[in-house]
Coordinates of C-alpha atoms in Angstrom, one line a residue:
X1 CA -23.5 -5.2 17.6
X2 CA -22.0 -2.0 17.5
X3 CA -18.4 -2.7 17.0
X4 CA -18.3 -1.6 13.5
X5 CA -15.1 0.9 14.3
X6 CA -13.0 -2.5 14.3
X7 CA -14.1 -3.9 10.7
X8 CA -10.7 -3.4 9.5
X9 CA -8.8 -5.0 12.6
X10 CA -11.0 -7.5 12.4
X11 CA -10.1 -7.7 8.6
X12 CA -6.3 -7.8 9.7
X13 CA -7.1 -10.5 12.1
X14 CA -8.0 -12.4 8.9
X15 CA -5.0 -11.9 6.8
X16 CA -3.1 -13.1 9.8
X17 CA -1.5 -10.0 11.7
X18 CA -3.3 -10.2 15.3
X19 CA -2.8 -7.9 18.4
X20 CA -0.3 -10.6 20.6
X21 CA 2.2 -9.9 17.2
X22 CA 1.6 -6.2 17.2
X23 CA 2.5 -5.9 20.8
X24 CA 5.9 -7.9 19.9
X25 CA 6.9 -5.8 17.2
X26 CA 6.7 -2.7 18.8
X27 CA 7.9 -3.9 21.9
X28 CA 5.0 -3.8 24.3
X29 CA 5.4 -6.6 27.3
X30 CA 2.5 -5.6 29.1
X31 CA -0.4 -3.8 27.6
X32 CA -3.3 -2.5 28.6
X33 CA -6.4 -2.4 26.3
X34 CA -9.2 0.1 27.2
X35 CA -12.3 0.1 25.5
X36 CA -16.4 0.6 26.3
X37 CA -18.7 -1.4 27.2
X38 CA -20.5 -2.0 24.3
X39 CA -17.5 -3.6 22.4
X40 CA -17.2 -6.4 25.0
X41 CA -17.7 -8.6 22.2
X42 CA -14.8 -7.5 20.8
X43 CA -12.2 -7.4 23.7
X44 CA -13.5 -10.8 24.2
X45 CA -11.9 -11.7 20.4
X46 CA -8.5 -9.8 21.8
X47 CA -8.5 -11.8 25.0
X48 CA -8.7 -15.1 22.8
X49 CA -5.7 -14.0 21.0
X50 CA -3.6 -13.3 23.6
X51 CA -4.7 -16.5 25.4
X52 CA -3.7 -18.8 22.5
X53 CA -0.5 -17.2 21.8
X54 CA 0.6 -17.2 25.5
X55 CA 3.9 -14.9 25.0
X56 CA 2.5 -11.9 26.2
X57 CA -0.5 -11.2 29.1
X58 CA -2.7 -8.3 28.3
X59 CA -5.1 -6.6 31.3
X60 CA -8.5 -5.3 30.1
X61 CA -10.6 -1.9 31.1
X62 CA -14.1 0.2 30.3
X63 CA -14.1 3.4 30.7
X64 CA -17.9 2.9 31.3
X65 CA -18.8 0.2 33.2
X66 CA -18.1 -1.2 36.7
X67 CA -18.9 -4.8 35.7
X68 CA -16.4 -8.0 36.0
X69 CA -17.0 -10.5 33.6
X70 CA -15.9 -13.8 33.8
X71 CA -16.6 -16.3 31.4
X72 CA -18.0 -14.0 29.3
X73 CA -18.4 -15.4 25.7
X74 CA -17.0 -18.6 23.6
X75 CA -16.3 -21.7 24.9
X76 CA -14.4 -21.0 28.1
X77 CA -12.9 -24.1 29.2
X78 CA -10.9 -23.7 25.7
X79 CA -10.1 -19.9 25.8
X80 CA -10.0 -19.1 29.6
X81 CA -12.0 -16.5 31.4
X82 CA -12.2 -13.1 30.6
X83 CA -11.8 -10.4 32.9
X84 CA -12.0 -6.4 32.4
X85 CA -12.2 -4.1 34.8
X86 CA -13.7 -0.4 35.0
X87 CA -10.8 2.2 34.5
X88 CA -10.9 3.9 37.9
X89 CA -9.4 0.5 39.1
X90 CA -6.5 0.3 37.0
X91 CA -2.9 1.5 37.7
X92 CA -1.5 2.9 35.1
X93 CA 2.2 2.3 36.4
X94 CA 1.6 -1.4 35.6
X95 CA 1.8 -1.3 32.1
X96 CA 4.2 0.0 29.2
X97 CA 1.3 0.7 27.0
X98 CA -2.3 1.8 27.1
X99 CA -3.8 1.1 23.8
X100 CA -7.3 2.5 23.0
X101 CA -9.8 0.0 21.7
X102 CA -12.1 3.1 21.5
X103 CA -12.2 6.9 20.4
X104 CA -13.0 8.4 23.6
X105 CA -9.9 10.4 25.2
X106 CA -7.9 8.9 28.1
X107 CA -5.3 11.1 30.1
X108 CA -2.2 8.6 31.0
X109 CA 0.4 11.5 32.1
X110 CA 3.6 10.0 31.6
X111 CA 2.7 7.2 29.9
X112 CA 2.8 5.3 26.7
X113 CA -1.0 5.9 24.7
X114 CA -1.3 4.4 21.4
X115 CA -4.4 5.8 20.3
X116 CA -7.0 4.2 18.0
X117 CA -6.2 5.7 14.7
X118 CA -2.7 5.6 15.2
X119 CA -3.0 1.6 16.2
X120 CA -5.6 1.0 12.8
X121 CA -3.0 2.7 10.5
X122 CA -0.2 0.4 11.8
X123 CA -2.5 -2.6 11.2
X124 CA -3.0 -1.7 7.6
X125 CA 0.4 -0.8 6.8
X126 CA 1.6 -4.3 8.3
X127 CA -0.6 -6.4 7.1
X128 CA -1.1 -5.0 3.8
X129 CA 2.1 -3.4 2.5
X130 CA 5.2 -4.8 4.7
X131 CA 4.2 -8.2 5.6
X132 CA 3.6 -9.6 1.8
X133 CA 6.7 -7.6 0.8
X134 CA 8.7 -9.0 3.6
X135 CA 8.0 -12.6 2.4
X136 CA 8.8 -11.9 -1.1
X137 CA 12.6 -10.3 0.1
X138 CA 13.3 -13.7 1.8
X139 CA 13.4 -15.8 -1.4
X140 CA 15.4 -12.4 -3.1
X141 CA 17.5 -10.6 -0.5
X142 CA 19.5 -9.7 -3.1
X143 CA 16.9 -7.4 -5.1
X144 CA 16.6 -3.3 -3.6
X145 CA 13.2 -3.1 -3.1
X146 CA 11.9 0.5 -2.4
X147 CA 7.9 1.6 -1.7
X148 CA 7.0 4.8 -2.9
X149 CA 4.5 7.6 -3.3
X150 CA 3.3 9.9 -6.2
X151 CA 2.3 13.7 -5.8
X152 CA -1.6 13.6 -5.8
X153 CA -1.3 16.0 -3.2
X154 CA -2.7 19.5 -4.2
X155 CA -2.4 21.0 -0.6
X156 CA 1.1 21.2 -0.9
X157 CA 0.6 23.8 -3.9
X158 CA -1.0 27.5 -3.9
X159 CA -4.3 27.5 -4.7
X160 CA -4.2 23.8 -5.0
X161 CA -7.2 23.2 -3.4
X162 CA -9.4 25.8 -5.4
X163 CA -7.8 24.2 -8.2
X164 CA -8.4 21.0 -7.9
X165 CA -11.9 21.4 -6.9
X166 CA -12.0 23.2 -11.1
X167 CA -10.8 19.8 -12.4
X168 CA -12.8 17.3 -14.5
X169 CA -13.3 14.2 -12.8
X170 CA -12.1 10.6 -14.5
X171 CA -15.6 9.4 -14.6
X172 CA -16.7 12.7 -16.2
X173 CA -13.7 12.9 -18.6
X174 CA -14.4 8.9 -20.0
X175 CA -18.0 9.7 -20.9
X176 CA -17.2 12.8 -22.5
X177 CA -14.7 10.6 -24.7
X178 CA -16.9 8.1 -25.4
X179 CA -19.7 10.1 -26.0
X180 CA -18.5 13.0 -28.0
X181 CA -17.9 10.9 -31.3
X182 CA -17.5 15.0 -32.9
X183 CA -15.1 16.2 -30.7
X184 CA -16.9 19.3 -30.2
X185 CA -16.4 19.0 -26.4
X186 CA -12.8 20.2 -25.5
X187 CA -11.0 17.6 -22.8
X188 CA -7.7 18.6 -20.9
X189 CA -6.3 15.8 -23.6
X190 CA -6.7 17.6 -26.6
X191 CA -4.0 20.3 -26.0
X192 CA -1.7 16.9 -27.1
X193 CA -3.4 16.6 -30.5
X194 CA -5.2 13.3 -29.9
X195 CA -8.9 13.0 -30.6
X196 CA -11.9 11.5 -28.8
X197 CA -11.4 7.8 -30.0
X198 CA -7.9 8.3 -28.9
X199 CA -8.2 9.4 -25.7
X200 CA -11.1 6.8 -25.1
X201 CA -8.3 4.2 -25.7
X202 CA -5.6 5.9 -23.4
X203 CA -8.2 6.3 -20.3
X204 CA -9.8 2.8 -20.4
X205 CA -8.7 0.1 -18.1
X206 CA -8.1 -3.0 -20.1
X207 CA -9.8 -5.9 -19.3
X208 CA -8.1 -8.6 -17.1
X209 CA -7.5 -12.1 -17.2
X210 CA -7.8 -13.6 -13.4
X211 CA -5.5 -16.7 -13.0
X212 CA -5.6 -19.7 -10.9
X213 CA -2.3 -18.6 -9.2
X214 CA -3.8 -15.3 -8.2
X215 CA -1.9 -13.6 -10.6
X216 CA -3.7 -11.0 -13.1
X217 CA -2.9 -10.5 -17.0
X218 CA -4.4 -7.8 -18.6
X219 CA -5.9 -8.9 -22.0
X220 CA -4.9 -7.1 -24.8
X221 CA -6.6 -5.9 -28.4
X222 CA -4.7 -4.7 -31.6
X223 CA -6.8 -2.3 -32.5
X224 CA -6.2 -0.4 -29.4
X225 CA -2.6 0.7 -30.0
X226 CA -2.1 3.2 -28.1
X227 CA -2.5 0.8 -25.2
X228 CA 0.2 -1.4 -26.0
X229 CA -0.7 -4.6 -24.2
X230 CA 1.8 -7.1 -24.9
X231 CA 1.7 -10.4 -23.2
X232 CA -0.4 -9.8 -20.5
X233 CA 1.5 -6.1 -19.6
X234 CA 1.9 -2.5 -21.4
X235 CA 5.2 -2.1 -23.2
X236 CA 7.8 -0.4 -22.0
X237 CA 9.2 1.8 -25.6
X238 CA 13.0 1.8 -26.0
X239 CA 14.1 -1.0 -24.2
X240 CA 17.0 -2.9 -24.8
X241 CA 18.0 -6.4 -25.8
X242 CA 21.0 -6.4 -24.2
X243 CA 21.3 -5.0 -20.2
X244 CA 22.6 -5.7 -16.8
X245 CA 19.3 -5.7 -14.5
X246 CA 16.2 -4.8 -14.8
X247 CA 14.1 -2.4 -13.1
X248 CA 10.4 -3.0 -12.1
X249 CA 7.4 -0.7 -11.6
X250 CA 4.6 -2.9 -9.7
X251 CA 1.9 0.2 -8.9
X252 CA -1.7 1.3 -10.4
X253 CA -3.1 3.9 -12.4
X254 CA -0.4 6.5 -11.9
X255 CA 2.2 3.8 -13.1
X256 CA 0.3 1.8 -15.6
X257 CA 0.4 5.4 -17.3
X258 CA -3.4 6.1 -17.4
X259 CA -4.3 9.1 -19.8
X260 CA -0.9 8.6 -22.0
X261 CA -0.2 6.0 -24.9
X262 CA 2.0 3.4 -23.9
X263 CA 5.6 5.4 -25.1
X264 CA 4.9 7.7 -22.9
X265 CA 4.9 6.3 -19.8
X266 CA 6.8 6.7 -17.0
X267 CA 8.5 3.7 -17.3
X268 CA 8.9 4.8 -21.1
X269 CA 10.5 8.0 -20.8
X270 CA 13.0 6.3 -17.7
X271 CA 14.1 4.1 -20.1
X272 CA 14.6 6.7 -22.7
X273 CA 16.6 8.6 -19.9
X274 CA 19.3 5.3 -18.9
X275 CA 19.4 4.9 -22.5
X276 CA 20.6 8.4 -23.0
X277 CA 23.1 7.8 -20.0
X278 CA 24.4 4.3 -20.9
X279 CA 22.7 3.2 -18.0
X280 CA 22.4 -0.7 -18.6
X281 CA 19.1 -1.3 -17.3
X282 CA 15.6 -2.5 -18.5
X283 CA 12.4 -1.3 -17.4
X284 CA 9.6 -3.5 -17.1
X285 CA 6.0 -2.1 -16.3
X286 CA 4.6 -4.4 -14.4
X287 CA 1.7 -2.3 -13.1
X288 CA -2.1 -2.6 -13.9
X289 CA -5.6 -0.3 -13.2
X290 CA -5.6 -2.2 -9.6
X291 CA -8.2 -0.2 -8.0
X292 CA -10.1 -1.9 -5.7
X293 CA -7.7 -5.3 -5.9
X294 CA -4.3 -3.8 -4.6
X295 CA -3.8 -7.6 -3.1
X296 CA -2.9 -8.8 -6.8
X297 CA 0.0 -6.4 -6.7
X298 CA 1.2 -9.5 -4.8
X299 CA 0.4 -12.1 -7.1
X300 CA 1.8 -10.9 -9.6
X301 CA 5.2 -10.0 -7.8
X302 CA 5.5 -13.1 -6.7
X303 CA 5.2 -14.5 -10.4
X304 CA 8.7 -12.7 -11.9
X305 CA 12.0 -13.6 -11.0
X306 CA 14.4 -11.0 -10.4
X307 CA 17.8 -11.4 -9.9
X308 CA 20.4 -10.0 -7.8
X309 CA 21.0 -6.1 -8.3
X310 CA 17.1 -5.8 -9.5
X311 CA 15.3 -3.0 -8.5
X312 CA 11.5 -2.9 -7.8
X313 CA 9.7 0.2 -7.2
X314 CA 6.3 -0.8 -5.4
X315 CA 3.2 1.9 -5.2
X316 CA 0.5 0.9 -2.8
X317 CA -2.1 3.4 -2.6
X318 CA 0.9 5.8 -0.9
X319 CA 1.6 3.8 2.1
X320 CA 4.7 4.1 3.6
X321 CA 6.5 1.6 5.8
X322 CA 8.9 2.1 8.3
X323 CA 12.2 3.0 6.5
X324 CA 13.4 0.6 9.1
X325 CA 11.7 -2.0 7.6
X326 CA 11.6 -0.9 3.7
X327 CA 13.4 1.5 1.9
X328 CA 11.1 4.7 0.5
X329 CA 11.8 6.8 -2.8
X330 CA 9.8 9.7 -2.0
X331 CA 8.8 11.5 -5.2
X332 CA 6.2 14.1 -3.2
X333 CA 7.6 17.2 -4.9
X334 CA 8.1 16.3 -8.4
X335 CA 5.9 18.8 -9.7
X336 CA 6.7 21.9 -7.4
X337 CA 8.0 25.4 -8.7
X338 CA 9.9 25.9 -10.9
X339 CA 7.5 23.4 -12.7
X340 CA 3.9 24.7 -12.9
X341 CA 1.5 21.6 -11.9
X342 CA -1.3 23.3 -13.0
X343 CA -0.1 21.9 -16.6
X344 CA 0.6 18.6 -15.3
X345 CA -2.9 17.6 -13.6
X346 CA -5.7 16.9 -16.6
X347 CA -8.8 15.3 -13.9
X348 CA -8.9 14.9 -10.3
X349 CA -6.2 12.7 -8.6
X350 CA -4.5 12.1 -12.1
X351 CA -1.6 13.6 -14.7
X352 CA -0.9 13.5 -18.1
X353 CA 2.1 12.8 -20.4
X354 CA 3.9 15.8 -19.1
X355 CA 3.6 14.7 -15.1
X356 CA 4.9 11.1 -15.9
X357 CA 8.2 12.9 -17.1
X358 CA 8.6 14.7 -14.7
X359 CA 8.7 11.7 -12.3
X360 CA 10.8 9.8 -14.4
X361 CA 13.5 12.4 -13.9
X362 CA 13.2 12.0 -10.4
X363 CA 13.4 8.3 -10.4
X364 CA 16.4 9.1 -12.7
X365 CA 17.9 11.1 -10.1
X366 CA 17.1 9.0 -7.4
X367 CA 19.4 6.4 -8.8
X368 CA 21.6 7.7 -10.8
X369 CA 22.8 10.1 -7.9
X370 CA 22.9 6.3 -5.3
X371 CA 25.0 4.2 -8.1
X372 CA 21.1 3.0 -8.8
X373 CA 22.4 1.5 -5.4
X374 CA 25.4 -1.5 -6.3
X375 CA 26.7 -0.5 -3.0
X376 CA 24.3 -0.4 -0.4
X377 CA 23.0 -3.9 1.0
X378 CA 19.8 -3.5 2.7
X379 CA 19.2 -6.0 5.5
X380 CA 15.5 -6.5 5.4
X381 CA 13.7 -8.0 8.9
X382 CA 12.0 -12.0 9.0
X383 CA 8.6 -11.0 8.5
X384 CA 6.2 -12.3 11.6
X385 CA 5.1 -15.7 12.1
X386 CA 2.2 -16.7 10.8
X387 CA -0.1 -18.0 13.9
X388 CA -2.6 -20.6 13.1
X389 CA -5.0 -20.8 16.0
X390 CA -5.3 -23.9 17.7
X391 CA -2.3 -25.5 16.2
X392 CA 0.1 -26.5 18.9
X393 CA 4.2 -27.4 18.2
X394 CA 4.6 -31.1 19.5
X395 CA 5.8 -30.7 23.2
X396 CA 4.6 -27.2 23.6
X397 CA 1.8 -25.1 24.8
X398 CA 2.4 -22.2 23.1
X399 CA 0.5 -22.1 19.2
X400 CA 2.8 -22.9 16.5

């Protein structure tokens, strides 16, 4: 007990990303974990990794405890023994990494700390974000691919924070809605001219159909119109019959176009843009209210089939990769001066018609002013191996 700090590694571990792989892709040939000894339990897990995938040897210290422990947990004739040592007795000079298994502060002058927080972001961002999207780019190299962000962030705006702290919250604004059959209680909504029922429509999540494939549809109802749910997906107004490529929004609330009927949208008002232009591209929303289930981003990305000069924008709960790894379109600022976004925000976290044009015309900039990109090739990386403990390549010792 105790070693609740490492729920999500352990729920890395899970998905497959484990700490032998982490130490490969950053480049780490001989680390040194450091932890307490109340989360031997745990460093005991670490030591079985490392033991079955045999690339790398990792050395083990508490920062609390004299103790040796050999044979510790686990069946030990399978996994080895264990070994950790108190910290006094390391030398640092041995290693090219110390990586903290705990929160306490160690003092490694010279030397390469990788700190908890730091190593439990990485994790997240790997196995969450880049890995899945890595796997997807090998079957379409061809397709840009680009993460990206959207400006929640009120800090970056004066009095942002007093601001935001003024707003309405979702939850607050939907029972108004659905409550206030009269509309005698004004909403941030009603400046556009829609009522209650209205509104009600344009800030409830649709239901979804979960699919044997993993994949989600969201189900749709005609006398909800302002929803537009067509097909399992919100329409996208204005589009085209006839185009070059498409371009995909895979992303949540923000691009599903919550608190906005479905022609107003951001995918909606792009289109509207590279229609203007001549711009032969059509925009698909592929995005859903995927709060809480981000994972069937993936599902459902892996159930269209782009083809080559495609471009898929992919929002993930503003994680960013490595721009080593994937290309980012940073959109951070779409609503700073000379824009007021004190017009754009109508409840905490979230915008309304006005905010998705705003970052349309940056997605609109972002491509127009790169050729939407015909003449860049990006060379994404081989995503990891997947290790399957205890599976062994015929003729080898080390785990397949």
């Amino acid at each position: 007990m105790g070693d609740e700090l490492f729920i999500k590694l352990r729920d890395c571990f899970t998905a497959g990303y484990t700490l032998p792989q982490y130490c490969i892709d950053n480049g780490i040939k001989k680390p040194l974990f450091v932890s307490e000894k109340k989360y031997e339990l745990f460093l005991w897990e670490v030591h079985v990794q490392f033991y079955y995938d045999k690339k790398i040897t990792a050395q083990f210290c508490f920062v609390d405890d004299e103790q040796i422990l050999k044979n510790a947990f686990g069946i030990t004739w399978i996994a080895g023994k264990f070994i950790s040592k108190n910290i006094s007795a390391m030398n640092f000079d041995n290693f090219d990494a110390i990586i903290l298994l705990t929160k306490e502060n160690i003092d490694a002058t010279g030397k390469k700390i990788i700190r908890f927080a730091e190593l439990e972001q990485f994790f997240i961002r790997r196995t969450y974000v880049e890995i899945p999207l890595l796997h997807f780019l090998q079957r379409y190299p061809k397709v840009k691919l680009f993460l990206t962000n959207f400006p929640t962030n009120m800090k970056r705006y004066v009095a942002g924070v007093e601001f935001y702290s003024q707003l309405c919250s979702f939850g607050r604004l939907k029972n108004i809605v659905r409550t206030d059959k009269n509309n005698d209680i004004e909403t941030s909504l009603d400046k556009f001219g829609y009522t209650h029922e209205q509104i009600n429509e344009i800030v409830e999540a649709p239901d979804i159909i979960k699919k044997l494939d993993g994949s989600t549809k969201m189900i749709g109802d005609d006398n909800k119109f302002l929803q537009g749910i067509v097909d399992g997906k919100r329409i996208t107004e204005y589009q085209p019959e006839k185009f070059l490529n498409k371009i995909y929004f895979f992303g949540s609330c923000h691009h599903y176009g919550v608190n906005a009927p479905f022609d107003k949208t951001i995918e909606s008002y792009l289109q509207k843009m590279l229609n203007k232009h001549g711009a032969p591209y059509r925009v698909e929303n592929e995005s859903q209210r995927y709060l809480n289930r981000y994972q069937d981003i993936f599902y459902n990305l892996n159930k269209i089939n782009p083809m080559p000069g495609d471009i898929i924008f992919v929002w993930i709960s503003n994680l960013r990769a490595n721009n080593e790894i994937l290309p980012f379109a940073d959109i951070s600022d779409a609503f700073d001066p000379p824009h007021d976004y004190k017009k754009v925000f109508c409840v905490k976290d979230h915008v309304n018609e006005l905010g998705y044009k705003l970052v349309a015309e940056k997605y609109f900039k972002f491509l127009t002013e790169n050729n939407f990109f015909r003449d860049v090739e990006f060379n994404y990386p081989i995503p990891p191996p997947r290790i399957i403990d205890m599976v062994y390549r015929l003729g080898s010792s080390r785990a397949a």
